[in-house]
Coordinates of C-alpha atoms in Angstrom, one line a residue:
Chain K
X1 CA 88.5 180.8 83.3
X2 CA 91.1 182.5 84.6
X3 CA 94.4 181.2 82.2
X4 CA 95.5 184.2 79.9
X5 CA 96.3 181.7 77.4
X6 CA 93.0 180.9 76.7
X7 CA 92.1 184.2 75.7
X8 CA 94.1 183.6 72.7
X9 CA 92.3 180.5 71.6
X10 CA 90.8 181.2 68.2
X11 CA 90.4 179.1 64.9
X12 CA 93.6 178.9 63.0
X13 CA 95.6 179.7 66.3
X14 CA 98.9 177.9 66.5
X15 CA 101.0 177.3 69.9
X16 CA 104.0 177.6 70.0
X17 CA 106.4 174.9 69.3
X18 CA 108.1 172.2 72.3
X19 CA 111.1 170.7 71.3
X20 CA 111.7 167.2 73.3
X21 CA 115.5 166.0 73.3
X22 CA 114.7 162.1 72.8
X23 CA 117.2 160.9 75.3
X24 CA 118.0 157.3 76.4
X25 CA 116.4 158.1 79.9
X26 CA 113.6 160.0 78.8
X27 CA 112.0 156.5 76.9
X28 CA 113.3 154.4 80.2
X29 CA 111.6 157.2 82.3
X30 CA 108.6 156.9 80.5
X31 CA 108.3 153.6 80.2
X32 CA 108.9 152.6 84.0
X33 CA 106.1 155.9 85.0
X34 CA 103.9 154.4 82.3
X35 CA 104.5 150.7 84.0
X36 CA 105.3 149.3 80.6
X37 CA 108.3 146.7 80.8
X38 CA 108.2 145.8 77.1
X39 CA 112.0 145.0 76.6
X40 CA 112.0 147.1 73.1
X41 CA 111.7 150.6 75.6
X42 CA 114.8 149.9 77.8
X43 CA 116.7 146.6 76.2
X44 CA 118.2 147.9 72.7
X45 CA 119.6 144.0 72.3
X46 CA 116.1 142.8 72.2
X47 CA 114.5 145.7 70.6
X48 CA 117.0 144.6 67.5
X49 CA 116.3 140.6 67.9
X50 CA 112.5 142.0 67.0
X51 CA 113.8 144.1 64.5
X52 CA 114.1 147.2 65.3
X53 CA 117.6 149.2 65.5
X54 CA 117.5 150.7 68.9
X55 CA 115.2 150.8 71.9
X56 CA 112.1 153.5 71.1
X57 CA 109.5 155.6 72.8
X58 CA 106.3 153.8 74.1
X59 CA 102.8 155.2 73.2
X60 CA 102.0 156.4 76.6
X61 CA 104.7 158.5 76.8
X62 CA 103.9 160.0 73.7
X63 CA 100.7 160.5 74.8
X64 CA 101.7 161.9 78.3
X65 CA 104.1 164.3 75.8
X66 CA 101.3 165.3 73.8
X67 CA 98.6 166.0 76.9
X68 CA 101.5 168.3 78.4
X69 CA 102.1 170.3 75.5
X70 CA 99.2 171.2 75.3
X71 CA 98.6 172.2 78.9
X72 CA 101.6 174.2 78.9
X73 CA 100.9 176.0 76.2
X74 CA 97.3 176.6 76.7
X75 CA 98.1 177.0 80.7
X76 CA 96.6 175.2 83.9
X77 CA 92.7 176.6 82.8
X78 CA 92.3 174.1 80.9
X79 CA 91.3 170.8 81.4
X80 CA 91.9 167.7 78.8
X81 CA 88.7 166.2 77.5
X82 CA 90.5 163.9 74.5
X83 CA 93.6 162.8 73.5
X84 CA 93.5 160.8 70.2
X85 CA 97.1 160.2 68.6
X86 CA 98.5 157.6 65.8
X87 CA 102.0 157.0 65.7
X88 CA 104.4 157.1 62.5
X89 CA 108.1 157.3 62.7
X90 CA 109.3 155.1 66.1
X91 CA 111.2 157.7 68.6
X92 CA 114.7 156.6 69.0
X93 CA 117.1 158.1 71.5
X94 CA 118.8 160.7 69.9
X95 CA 116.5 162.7 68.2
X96 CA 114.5 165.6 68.5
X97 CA 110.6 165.5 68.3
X98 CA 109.0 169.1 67.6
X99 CA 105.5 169.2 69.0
X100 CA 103.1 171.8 67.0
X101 CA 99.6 172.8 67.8
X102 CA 97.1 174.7 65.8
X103 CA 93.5 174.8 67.2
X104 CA 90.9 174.1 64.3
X105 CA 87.9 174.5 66.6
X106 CA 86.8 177.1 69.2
X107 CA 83.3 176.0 70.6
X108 CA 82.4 178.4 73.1
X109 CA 78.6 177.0 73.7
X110 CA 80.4 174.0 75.4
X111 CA 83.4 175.9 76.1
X112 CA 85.5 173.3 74.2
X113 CA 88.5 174.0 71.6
X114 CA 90.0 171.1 69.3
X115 CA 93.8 171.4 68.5
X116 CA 95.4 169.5 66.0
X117 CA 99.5 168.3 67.1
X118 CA 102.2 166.8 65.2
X119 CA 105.1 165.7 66.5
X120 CA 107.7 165.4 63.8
X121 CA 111.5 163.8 64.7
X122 CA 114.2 163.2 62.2
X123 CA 112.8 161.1 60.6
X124 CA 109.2 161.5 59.8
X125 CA 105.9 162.4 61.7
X126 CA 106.3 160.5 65.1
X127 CA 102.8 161.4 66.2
X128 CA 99.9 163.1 64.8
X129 CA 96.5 163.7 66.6
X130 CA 94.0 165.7 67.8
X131 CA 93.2 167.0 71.7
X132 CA 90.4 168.2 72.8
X133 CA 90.2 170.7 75.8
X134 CA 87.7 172.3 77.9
X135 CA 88.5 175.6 78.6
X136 CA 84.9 176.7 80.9
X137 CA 84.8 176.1 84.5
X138 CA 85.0 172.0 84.9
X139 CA 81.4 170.9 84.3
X140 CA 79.1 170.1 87.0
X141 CA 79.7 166.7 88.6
X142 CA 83.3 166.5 87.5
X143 CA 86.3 166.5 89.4
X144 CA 84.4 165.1 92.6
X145 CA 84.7 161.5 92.9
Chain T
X1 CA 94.6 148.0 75.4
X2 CA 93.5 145.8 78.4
X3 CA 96.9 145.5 78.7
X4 CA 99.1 146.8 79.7
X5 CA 101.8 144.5 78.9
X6 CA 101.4 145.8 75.4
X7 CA 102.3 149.0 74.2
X8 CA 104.2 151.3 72.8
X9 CA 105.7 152.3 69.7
X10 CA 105.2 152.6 66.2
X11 CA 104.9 151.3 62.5
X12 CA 107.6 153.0 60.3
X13 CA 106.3 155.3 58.0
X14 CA 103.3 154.2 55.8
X15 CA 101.6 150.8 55.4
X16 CA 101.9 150.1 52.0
X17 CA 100.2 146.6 51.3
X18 CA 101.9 144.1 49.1
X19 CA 99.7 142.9 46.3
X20 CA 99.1 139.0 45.9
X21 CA 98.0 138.2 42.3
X22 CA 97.8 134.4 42.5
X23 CA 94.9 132.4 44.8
X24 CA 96.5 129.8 45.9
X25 CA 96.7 127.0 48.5
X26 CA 98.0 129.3 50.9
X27 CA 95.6 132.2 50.5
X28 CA 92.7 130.2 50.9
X29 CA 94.5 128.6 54.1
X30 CA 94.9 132.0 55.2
X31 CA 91.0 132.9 54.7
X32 CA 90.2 130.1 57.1
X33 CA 93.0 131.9 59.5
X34 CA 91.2 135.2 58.9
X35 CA 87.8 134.2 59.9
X36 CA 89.1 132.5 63.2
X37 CA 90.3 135.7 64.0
X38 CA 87.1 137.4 63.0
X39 CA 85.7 135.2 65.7
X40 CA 87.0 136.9 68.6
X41 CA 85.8 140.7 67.5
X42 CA 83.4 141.7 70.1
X43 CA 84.5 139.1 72.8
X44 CA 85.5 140.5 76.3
X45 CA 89.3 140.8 76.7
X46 CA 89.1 142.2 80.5
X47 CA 85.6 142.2 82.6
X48 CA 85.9 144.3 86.1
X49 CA 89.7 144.0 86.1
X50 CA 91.3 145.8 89.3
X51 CA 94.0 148.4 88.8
X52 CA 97.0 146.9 90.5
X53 CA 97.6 150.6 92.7
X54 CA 94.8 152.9 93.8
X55 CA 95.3 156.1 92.3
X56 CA 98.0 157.8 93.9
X57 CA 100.5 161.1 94.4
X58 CA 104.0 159.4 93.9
X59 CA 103.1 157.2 90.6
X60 CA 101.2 160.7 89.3
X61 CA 104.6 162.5 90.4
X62 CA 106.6 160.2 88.5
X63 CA 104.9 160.8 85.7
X64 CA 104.5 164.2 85.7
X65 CA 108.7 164.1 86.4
X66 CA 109.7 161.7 83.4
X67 CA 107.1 164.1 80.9
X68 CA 108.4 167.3 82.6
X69 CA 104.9 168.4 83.1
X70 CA 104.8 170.9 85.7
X71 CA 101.0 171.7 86.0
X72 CA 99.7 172.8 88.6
X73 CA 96.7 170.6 88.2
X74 CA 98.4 167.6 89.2
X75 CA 99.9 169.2 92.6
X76 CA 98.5 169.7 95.6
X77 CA 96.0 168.9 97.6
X78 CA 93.6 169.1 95.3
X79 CA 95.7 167.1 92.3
X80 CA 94.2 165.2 89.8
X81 CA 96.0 163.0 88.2
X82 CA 97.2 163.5 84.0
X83 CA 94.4 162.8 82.3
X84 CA 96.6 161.0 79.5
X85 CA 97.4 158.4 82.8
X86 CA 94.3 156.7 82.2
X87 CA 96.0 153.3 80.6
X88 CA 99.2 153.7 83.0
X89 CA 96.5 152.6 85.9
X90 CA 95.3 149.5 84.4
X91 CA 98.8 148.1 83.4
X92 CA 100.2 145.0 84.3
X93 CA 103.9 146.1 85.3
X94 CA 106.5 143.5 85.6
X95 CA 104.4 140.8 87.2
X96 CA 101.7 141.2 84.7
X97 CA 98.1 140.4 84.2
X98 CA 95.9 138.1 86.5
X99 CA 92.6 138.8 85.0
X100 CA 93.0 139.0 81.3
X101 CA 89.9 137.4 79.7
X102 CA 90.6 133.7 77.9
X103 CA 89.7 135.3 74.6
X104 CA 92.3 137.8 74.6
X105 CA 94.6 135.4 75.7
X106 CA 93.6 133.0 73.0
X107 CA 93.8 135.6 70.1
X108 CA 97.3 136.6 71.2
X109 CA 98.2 132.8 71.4
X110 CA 97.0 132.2 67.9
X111 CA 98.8 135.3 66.5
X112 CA 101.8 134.2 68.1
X113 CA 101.3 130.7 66.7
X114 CA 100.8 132.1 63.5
X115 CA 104.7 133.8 63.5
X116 CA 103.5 137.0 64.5
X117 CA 105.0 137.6 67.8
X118 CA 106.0 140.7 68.3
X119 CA 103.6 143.9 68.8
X120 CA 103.8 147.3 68.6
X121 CA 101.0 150.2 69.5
X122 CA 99.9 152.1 66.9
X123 CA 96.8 154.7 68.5
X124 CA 95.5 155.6 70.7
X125 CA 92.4 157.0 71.4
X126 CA 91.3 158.6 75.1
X127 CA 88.5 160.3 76.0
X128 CA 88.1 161.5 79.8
X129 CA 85.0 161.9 81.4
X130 CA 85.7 162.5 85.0
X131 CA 89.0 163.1 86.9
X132 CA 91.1 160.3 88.8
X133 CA 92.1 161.8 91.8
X134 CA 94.7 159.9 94.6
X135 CA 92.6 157.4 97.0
X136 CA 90.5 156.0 94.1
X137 CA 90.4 152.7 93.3
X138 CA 90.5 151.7 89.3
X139 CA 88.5 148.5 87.4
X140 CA 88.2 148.3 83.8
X141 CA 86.2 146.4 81.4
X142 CA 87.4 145.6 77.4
X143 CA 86.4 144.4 74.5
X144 CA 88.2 143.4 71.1
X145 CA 86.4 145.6 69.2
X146 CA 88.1 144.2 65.6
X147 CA 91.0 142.2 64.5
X148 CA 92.3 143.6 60.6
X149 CA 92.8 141.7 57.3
X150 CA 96.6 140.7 57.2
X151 CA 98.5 143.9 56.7
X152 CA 102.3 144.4 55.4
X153 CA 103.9 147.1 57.1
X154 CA 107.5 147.5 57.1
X155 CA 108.0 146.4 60.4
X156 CA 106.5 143.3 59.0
X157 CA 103.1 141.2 58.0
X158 CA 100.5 141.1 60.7
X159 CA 97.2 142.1 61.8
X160 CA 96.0 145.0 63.8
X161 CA 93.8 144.8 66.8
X162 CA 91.8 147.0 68.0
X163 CA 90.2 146.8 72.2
X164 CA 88.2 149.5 74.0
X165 CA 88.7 150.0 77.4
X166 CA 86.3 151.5 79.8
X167 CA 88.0 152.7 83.0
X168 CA 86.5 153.2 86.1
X169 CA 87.2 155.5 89.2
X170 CA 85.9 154.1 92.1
X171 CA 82.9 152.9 89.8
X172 CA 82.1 155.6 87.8
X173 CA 83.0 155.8 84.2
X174 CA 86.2 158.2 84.2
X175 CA 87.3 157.6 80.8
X176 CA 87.7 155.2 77.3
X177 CA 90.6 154.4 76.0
X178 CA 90.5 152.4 72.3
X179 CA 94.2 151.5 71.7
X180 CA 95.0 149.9 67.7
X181 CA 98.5 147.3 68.1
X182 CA 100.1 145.4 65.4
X183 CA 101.1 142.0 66.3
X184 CA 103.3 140.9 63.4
X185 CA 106.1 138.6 61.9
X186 CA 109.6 140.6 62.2
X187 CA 110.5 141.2 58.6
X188 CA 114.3 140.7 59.6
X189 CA 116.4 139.8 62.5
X190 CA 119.9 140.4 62.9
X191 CA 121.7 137.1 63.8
X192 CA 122.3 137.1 67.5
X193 CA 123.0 134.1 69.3
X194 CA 119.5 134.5 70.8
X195 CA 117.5 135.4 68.5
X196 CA 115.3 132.1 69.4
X197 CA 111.4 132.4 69.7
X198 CA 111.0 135.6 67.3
X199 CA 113.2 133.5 65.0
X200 CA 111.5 130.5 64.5
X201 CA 107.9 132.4 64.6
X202 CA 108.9 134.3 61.6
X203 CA 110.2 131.1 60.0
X204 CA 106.6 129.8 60.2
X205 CA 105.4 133.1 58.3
X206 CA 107.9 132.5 56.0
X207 CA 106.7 129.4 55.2
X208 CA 102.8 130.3 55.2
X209 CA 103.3 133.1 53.5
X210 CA 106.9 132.6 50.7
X211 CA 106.1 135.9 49.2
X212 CA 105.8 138.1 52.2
X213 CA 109.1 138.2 54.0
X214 CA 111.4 139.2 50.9
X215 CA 114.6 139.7 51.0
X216 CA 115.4 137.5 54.5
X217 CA 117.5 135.0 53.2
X218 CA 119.7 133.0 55.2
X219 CA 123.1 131.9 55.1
X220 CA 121.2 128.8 56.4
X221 CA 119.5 128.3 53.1
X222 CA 119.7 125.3 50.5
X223 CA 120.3 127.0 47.5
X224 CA 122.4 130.2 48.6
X225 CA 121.2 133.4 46.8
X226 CA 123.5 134.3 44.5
X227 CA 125.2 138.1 43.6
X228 CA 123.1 140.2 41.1
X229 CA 124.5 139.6 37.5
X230 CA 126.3 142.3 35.2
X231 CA 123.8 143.8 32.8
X232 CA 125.9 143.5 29.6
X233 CA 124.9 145.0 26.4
X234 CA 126.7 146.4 23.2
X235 CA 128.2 149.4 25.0
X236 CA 130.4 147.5 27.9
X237 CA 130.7 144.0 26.4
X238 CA 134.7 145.0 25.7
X239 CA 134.6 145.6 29.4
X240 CA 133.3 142.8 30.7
X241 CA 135.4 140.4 28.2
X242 CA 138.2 141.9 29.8
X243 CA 137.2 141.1 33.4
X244 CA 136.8 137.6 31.6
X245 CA 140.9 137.8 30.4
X246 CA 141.7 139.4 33.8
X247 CA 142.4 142.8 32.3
X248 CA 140.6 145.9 33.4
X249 CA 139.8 147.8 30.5
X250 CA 139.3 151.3 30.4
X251 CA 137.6 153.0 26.9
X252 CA 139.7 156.2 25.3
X253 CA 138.9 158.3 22.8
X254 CA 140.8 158.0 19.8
X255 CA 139.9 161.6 18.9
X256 CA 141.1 163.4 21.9
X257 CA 142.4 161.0 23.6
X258 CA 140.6 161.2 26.9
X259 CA 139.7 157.9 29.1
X260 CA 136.2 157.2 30.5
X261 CA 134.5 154.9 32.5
X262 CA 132.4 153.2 32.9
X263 CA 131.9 152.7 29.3
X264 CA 129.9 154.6 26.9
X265 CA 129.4 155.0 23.6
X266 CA 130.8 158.6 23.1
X267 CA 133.2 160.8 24.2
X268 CA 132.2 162.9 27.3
X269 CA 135.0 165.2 26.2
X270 CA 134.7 165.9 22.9
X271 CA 131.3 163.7 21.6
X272 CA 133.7 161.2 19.2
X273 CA 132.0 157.7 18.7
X274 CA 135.5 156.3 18.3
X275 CA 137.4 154.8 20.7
X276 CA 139.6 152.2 21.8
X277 CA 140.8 150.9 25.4
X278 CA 143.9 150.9 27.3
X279 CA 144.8 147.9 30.2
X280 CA 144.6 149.6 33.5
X281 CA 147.5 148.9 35.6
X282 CA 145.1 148.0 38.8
X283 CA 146.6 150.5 41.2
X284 CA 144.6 152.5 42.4
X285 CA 143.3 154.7 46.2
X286 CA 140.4 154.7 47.9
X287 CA 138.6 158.1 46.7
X288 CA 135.4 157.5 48.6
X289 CA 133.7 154.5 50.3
X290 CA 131.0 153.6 52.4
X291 CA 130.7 150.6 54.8
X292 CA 127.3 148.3 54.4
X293 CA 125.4 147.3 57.5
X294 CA 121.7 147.3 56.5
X295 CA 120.1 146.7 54.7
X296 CA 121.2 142.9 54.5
X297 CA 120.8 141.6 50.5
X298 CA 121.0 138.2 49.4
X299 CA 124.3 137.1 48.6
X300 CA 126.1 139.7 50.6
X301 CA 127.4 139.8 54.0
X302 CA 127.5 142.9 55.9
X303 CA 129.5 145.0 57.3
X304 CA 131.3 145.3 53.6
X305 CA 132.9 148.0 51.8
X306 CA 132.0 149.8 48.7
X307 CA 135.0 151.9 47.6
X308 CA 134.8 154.7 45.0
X309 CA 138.5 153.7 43.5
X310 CA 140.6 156.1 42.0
X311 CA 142.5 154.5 38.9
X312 CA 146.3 155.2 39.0
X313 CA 145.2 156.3 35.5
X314 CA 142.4 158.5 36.6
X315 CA 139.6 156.8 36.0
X316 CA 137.3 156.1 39.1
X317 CA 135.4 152.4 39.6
X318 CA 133.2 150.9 42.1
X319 CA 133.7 147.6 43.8
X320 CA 134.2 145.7 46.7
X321 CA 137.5 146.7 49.1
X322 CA 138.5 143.9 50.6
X323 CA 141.9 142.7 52.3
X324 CA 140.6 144.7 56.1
X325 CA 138.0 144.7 57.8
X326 CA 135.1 146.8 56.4
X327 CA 135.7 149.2 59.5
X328 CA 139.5 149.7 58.7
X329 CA 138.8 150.8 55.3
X330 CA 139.9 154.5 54.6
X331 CA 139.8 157.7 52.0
X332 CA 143.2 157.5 50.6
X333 CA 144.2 153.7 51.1
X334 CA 145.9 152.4 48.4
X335 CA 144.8 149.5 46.3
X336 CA 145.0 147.1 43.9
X337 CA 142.7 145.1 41.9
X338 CA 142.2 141.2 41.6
X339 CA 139.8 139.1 40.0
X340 CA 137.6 137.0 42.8
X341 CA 135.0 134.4 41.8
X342 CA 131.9 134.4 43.5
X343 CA 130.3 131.3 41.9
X344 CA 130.5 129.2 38.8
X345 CA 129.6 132.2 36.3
X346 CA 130.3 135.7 38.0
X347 CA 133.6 136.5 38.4
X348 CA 134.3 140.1 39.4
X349 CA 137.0 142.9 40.2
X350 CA 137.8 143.9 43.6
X351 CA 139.9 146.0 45.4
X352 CA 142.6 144.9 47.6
X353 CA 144.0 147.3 50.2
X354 CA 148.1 147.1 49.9
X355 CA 150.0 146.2 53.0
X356 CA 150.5 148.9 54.9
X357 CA 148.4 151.0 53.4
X358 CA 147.0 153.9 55.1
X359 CA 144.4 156.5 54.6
X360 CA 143.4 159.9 55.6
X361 CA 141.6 158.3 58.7
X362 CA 144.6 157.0 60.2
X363 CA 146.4 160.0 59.6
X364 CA 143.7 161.9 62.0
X365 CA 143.6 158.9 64.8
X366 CA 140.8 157.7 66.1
X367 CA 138.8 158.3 69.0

């Protein structure tokens, strides 16, 4: 492993925060790399016929938010083993989501740490989760097709 | 989810469920309705579905652009692509699914006939076994691994379901994905002039299930709702048998002289039980206010007012302002007050702005 930041991962640990302006473009952007033409992530007319005020974040983008939070913070060494999130409080544009990390597990026998992330926006807990990472050389077998 | 044309965003806050205390005709309808649904847990939902794309540098580029990820990882000759892509691979995109499993496709159709029609992604669960890397190609297998008792959330009343996907790269297992979506019955829809097939799905909930959709009145409706009435008791009867005479009564204490209201049944000056009133003269300004666009009551008809009036005699009340639009309304407006009947028993006082009236707003322009 040759990341420093995995030298700092310990128990109780927590990574720094990653604020995420919740712009218009980034949900559009999102949406369109996630190939997800839902009208509620880029029509805000339809997103209110069904309810809801504005046009809001899709769940792969969250995801995609979460995996890369954790990446950058724990730097390229690391590869992602699980990313398990449940979402609260829709993204709409014009908010800020706070991503914040602690790792709860260090297992270096299988050279795997645990880190628990919530993302929290103006109005409630957007996301919380948990991602697993390996931190050891990628395992035997993996990253050849 | 198998699909990709479903996805995304979230329940607002908690899922509280609504209690039902009566069995009635409808629940036990809706236990037949449950157990169909139960039906289709464990049936396939996709079985060696293709990704539409091999995996490849610009989609992973793309990505990596609209998350701002800048790891190396994903660069390069030797790039993998994000892990958290796994799902982006087998979606549908704009022209959809070809290979979506009859069972999936029937579940959704019943849901849909059932009023819930619209869907939103709740979690989402990945694990990855083996990287994607550009070139391979993806299939995918799912399964509807459980469909939930009827929930109410406040988005509104519906049923999670819950599919696990396995996806492979060039055949061999690169990850799972389990992905949890509501499909549910808006709880309310503004009026738009096309607001059509959510519309009249919800207006089948509403009529399988009275009790769940509260609150979603139309202007459409038989028997229109009508205003909340006055709670009147010994303290503000005088008041309110004034509103009845067209006089707006304000209490003052007969010790010291000072006016209240609303009405109480002592002095907040000087703690005197006695009292008696004086006839406002109905001028008055707007002190404070707020505008009313959601949520939508029964019986009101948004965007309104709600002004914090100033008295001419220094008393403040809150009603309606009326006389401009909601969004003219304006700290500092002068009013008066009238007496406007809003059916056969409720007949209340209102503010009416006085022509030419103008408030602090005005004074600073507007944008």
């Amino acid at each position: 492993m040759s990341s420093g930041g995995v030298g700092q991962l310990e128990a109780g640990a927590e990574l720094a925060p990653l604020e995420i302006a919740v712009t218009r473009t980034l949900i559009v952007a999102g949406a369109v790399a996630s190939r997800d033409y839902q009208d509620v992530h880029h029509d805000a007319e339809a997103a209110r016929e069904k309810g809801s005020p504005d046009i809001f974040m899709n769940i792969l983008t969250t995801n995609g938010l979460v995996g890369r939070y954790v990446t950058d913070r724990l730097g390229p060494g690391v590869r992602l083993r699980a990313v398990k999130i449940r979402l609260g409080a829709p993204n709409y544009p014009g908010d800020t989501m706070v991503l914040r990390g602690t790792v709860t597990e260090v297992d270096d026998s299988t050279g795997t740490a645990e880190i628990r992330v919530v993302g929290a926006n103006g109005i409630g807990h957007h996301v919380t989760g948990t991602v697993r990472v390996a931190f050891g050389a990628v395992r035997e077998g993996e990253g050849r097709a | 989810m198998t699909d990709g044309a479903i996805t995304d965003g979230a329940i607002t806050g908690g899922t509280g469920s609504r209690k039902f205390v009566t069995e009635s005709y409808d629940d036990r309808e809706h236990a037949g309705f449950q157990a169909r649904l139960k039906k289709y847990e464990g049936q396939t939902a996709a079985s060696s579905a293709v990704g539409k794309d091999l995996v490849n540098e610009p989609m992973i580029r793309h990505w990596c652009e609209a998350m701002g990820d800048t790891s190396p990882a994903y660069e390069g000759p030797d790039a993998i692509a994000p892990p958290t892509m796994l799902q982006a691979w087998t979606m549908g995109g704009l022209s959809g699914h070809t290979d979506r499993s009859s069972a999936y496709e029937d579940l959704f159709a019943l849901l849909d006939g059932a009023g819930c029609t619209a869907v939103v992604a709740t979690d989402c669960e990945q694990e990855y076994v083996r990287d994607l890397r550009p070139g391979q190609r993806i299939t995918f297998d799912a399964v509807i691994e459980s469909v939930s008792d009827r929930k109410t959330t406040k988005l509104g009343t519906g049923y999670f379901v819950t599919t696990r996907m396995d996806v492979f790269g060039d055949g061999e297992l690169a990850g799972t994905h389990r992905f949890r979506i509501l499909k549910y019955a808006p709880k309310e829809r503004r009026s738009g002039p096309a607001a059509s097939t959510t519309q009249q799905g919800a207006a089948k909930q509403e009529h399988a299930e009275p009790r769940v959709v509260p609150g979603a009145e139309s202007r459409k409706d038989a028997s229109p709702a009508l205003r909340p009435r006055p709670v009147i008791n010994r303290d503000n009867a005088g008041f309110w048998k004034g509103v009845s005479d067209h006089r707006l009564l304000i209490q003052r204490c007969e010790t010291c002289e000072l006016l209240r209201f609303p009405w109480l049944p002592g002095c907040n000056g000087c703690g005197s039980a006695r009292w008696d009133t004086v006839e406002a003269s109905g001028e008055g300004t707007v002190f404070s206010y707020v505008v009313m666009h959601h949520p939508a009551f029964p019986a009101f008809d948004p965007p309104y007012a709600v002004g914090l009036i100033e008295l001419a005699e220094g008393v403040r009340m809150i009603s309606n302002v009326v006389g401009v639009p909601a969004e003219q309304v304006r700290i500092g407006m002068r009013v008066e007050a009238e007496f406007r009947r809003f059916d056969a028993e409720l007949e209340l006082p209102v503010f009416r702005v006085v022509d030419g009236s103008a408030g602090a707003g005005d004074a600073e322009g507007e944008g």
